[in-house]
Coordinates of N, CA, C and O in Angstrom, one line a residue:
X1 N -4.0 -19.7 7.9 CA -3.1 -19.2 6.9 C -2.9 -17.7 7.0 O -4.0 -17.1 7.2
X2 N -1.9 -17.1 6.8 CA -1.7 -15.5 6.3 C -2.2 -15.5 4.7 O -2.5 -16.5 4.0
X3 N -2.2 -14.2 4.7 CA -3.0 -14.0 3.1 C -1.7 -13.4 2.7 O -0.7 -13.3 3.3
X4 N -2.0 -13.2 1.1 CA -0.7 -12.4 0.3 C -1.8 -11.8 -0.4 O -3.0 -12.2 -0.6
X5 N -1.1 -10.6 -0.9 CA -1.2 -9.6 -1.8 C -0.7 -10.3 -3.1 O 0.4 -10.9 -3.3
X6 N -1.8 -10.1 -4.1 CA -1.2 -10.9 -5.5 C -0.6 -9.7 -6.5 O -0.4 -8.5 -6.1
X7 N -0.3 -10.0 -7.6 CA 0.3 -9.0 -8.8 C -0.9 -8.3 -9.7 O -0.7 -7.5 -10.7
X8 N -2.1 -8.6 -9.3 CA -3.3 -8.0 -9.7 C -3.4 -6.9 -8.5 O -4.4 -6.2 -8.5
X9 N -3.0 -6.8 -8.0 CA -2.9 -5.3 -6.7 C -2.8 -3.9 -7.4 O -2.0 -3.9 -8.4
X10 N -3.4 -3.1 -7.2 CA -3.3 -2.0 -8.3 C -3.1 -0.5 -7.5 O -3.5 0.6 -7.9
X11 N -2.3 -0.9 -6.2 CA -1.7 0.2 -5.5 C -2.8 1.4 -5.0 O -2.5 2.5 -5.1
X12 N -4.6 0.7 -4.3 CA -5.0 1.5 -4.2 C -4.9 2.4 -2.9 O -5.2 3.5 -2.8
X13 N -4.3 1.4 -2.0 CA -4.1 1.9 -0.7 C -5.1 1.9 0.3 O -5.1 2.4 1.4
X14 N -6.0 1.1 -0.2 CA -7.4 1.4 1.1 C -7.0 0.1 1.9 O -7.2 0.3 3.1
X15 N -6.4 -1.1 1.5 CA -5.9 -2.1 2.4 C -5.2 -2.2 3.9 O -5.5 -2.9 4.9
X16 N -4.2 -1.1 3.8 CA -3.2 -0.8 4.4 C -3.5 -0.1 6.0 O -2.9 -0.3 7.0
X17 N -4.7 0.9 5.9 CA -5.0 1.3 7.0 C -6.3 0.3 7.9 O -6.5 0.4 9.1
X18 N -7.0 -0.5 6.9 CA -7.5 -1.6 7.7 C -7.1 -2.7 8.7 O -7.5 -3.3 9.7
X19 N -5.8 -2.8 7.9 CA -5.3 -3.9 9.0 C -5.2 -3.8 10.5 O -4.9 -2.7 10.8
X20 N -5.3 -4.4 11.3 CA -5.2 -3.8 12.7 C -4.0 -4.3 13.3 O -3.7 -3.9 14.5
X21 N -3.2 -5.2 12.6 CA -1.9 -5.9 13.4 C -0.5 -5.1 12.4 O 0.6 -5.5 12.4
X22 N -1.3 -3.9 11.4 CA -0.1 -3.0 10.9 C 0.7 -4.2 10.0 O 1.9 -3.9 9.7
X23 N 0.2 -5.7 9.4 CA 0.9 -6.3 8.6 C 1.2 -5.9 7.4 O 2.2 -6.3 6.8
X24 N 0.1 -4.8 6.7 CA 0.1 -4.7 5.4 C 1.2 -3.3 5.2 O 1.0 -2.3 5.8
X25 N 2.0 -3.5 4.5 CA 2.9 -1.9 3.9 C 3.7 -2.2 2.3 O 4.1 -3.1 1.6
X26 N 3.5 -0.4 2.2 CA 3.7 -0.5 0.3 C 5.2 -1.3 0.3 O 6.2 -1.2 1.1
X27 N 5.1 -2.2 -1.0 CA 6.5 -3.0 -1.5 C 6.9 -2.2 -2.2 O 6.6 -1.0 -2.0
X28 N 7.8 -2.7 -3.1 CA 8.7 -2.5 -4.4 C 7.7 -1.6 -5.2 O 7.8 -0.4 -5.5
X29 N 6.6 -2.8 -5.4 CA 5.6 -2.6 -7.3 C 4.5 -2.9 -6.7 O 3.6 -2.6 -7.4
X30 N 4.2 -3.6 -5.4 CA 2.7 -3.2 -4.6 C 2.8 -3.5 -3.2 O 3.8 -3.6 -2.5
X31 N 1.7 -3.7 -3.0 CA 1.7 -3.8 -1.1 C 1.8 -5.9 -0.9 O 1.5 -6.8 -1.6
X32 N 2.4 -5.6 0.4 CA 2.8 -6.7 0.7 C 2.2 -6.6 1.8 O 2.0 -5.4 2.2
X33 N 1.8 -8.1 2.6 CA 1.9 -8.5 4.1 C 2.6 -9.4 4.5 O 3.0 -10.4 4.0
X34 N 2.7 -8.8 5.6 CA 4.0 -9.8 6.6 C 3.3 -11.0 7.1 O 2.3 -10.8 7.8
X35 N 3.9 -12.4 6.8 CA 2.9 -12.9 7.2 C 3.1 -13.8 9.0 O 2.6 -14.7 9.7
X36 N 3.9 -13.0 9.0 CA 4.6 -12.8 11.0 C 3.2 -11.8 11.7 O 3.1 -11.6 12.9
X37 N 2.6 -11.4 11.1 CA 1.7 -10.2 11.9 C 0.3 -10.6 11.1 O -0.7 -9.9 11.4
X38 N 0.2 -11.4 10.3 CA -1.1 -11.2 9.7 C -1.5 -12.8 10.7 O -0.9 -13.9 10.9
X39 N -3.2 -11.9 11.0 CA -3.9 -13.1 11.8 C -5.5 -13.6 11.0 O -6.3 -14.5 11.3
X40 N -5.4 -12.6 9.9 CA -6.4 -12.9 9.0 C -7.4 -12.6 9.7 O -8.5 -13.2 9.6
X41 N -7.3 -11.3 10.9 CA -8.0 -10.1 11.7 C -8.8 -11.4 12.8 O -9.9 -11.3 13.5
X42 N -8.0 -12.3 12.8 CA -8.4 -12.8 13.9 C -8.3 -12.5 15.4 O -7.2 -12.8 15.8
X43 N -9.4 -12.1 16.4 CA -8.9 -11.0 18.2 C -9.5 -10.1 17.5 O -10.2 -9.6 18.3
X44 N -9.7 -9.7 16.6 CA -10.4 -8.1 15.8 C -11.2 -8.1 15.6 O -12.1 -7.5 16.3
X45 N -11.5 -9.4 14.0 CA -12.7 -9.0 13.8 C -13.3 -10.7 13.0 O -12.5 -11.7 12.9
X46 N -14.4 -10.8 12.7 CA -14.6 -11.8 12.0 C -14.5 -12.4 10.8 O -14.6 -13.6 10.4
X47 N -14.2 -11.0 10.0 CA -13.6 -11.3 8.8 C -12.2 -10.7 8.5 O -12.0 -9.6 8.8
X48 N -11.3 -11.5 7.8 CA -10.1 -10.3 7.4 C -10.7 -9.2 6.4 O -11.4 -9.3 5.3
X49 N -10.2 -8.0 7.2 CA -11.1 -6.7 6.6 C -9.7 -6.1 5.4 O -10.0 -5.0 4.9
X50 N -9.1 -6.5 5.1 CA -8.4 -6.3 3.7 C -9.2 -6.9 2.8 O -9.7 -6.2 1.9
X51 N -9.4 -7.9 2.9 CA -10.3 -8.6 1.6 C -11.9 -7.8 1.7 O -12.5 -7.4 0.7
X52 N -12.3 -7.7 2.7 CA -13.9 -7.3 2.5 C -13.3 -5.4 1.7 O -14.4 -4.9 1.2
X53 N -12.5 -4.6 1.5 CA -12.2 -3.9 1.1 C -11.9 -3.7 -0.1 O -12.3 -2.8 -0.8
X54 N -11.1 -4.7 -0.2 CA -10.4 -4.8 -1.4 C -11.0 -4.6 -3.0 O -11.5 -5.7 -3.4
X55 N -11.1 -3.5 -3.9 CA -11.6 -3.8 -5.0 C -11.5 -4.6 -6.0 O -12.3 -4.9 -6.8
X56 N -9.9 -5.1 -6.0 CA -9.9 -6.0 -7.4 C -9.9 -7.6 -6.9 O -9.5 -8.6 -7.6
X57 N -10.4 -7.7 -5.3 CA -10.6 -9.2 -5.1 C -9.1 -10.0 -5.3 O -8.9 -11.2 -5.7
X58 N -7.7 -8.7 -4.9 CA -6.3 -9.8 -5.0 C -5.7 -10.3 -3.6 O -4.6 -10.7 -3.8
X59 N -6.1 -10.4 -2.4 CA -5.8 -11.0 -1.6 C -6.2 -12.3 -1.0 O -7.2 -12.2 -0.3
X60 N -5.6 -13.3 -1.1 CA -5.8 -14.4 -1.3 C -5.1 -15.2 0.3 O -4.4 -14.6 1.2
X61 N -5.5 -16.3 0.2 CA -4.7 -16.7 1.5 C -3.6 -17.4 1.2 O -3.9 -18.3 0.4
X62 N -2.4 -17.4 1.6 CA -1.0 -17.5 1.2 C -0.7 -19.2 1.5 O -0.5 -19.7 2.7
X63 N -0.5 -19.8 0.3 CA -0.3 -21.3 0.9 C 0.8 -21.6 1.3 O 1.1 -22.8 1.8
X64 N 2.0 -20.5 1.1 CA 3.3 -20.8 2.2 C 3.4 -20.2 3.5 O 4.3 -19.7 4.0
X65 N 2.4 -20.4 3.9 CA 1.9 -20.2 5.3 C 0.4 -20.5 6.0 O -0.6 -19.9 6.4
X66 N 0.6 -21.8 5.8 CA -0.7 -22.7 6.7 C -0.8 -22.5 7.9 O 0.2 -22.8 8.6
X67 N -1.9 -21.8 8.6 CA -1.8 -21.9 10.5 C -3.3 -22.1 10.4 O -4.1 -21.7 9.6
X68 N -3.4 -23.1 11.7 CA -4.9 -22.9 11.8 C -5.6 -21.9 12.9 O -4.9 -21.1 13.6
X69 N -6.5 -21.9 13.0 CA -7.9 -20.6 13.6 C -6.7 -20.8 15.2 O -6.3 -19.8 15.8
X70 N -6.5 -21.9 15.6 CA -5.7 -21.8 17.0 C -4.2 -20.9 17.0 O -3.9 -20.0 17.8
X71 N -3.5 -21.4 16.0 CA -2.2 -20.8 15.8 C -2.8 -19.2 15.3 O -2.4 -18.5 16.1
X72 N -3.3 -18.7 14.6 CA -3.9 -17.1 14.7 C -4.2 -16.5 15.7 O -4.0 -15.4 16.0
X73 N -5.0 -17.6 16.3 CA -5.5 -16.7 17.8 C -3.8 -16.4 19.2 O -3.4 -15.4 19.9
X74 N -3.3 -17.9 18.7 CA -2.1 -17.3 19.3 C -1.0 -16.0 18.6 O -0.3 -15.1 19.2
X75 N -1.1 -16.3 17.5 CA -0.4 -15.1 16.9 C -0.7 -13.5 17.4 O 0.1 -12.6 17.6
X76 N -2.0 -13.3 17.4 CA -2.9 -12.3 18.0 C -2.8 -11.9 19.5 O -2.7 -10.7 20.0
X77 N -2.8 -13.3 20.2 CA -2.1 -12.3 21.5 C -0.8 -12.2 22.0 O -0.5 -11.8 23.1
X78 N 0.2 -12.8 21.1 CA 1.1 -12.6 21.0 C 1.5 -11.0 20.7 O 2.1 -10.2 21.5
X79 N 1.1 -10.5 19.3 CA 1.3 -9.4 18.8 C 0.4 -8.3 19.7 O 0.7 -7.1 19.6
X80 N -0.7 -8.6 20.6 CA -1.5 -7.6 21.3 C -0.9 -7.5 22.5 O -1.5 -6.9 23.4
X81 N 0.7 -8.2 22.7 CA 0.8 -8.7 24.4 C 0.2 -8.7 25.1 O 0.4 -7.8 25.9
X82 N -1.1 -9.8 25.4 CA -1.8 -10.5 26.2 C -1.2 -12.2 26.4 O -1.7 -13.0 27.1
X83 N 0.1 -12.4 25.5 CA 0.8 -13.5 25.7 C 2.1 -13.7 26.3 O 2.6 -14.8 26.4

């Protein structure tokens, strides 16, 4: 699954430079990710590091976008072109 940014987001900004596939960027009224680039830091790292950051605990994993641990890893080297 891609994660989403919920409406408890409080515009702190520390999210945005963790990401390593550059999904996360400020919206409208808060930050959003794309969930075309989000691998849930899978090829990176073992955990998605937006959430281990995050202080108010609003990024969640997005249920209009189901992929499993295989479809991430392809998404990953897709976006690292190794695919």
């Amino acid at each position: 699954m891609s994660l989403i940014i919920t409406d408890e987001c409080i515009n702190c900004d520390v999210c945005e430079p963790e990401c390593p596939n550059e999904a996360i960027s400020q919206g409208e009224e808060i930050y959003v990710i794309d969930p075309t680039k989000c691998t849930e830091c899978i090829g990176h790292y073992d955990e998605p590091q937006c959430q281990q950051v995050c202080p108010v605990d609003c990024i969640p994993h997005d249920p209009n976008y189901k992929e499993s641990e295989e479809q991430l890893m392809e998404k990953y080297l897709v976006l690292t072109g190794q695919l």
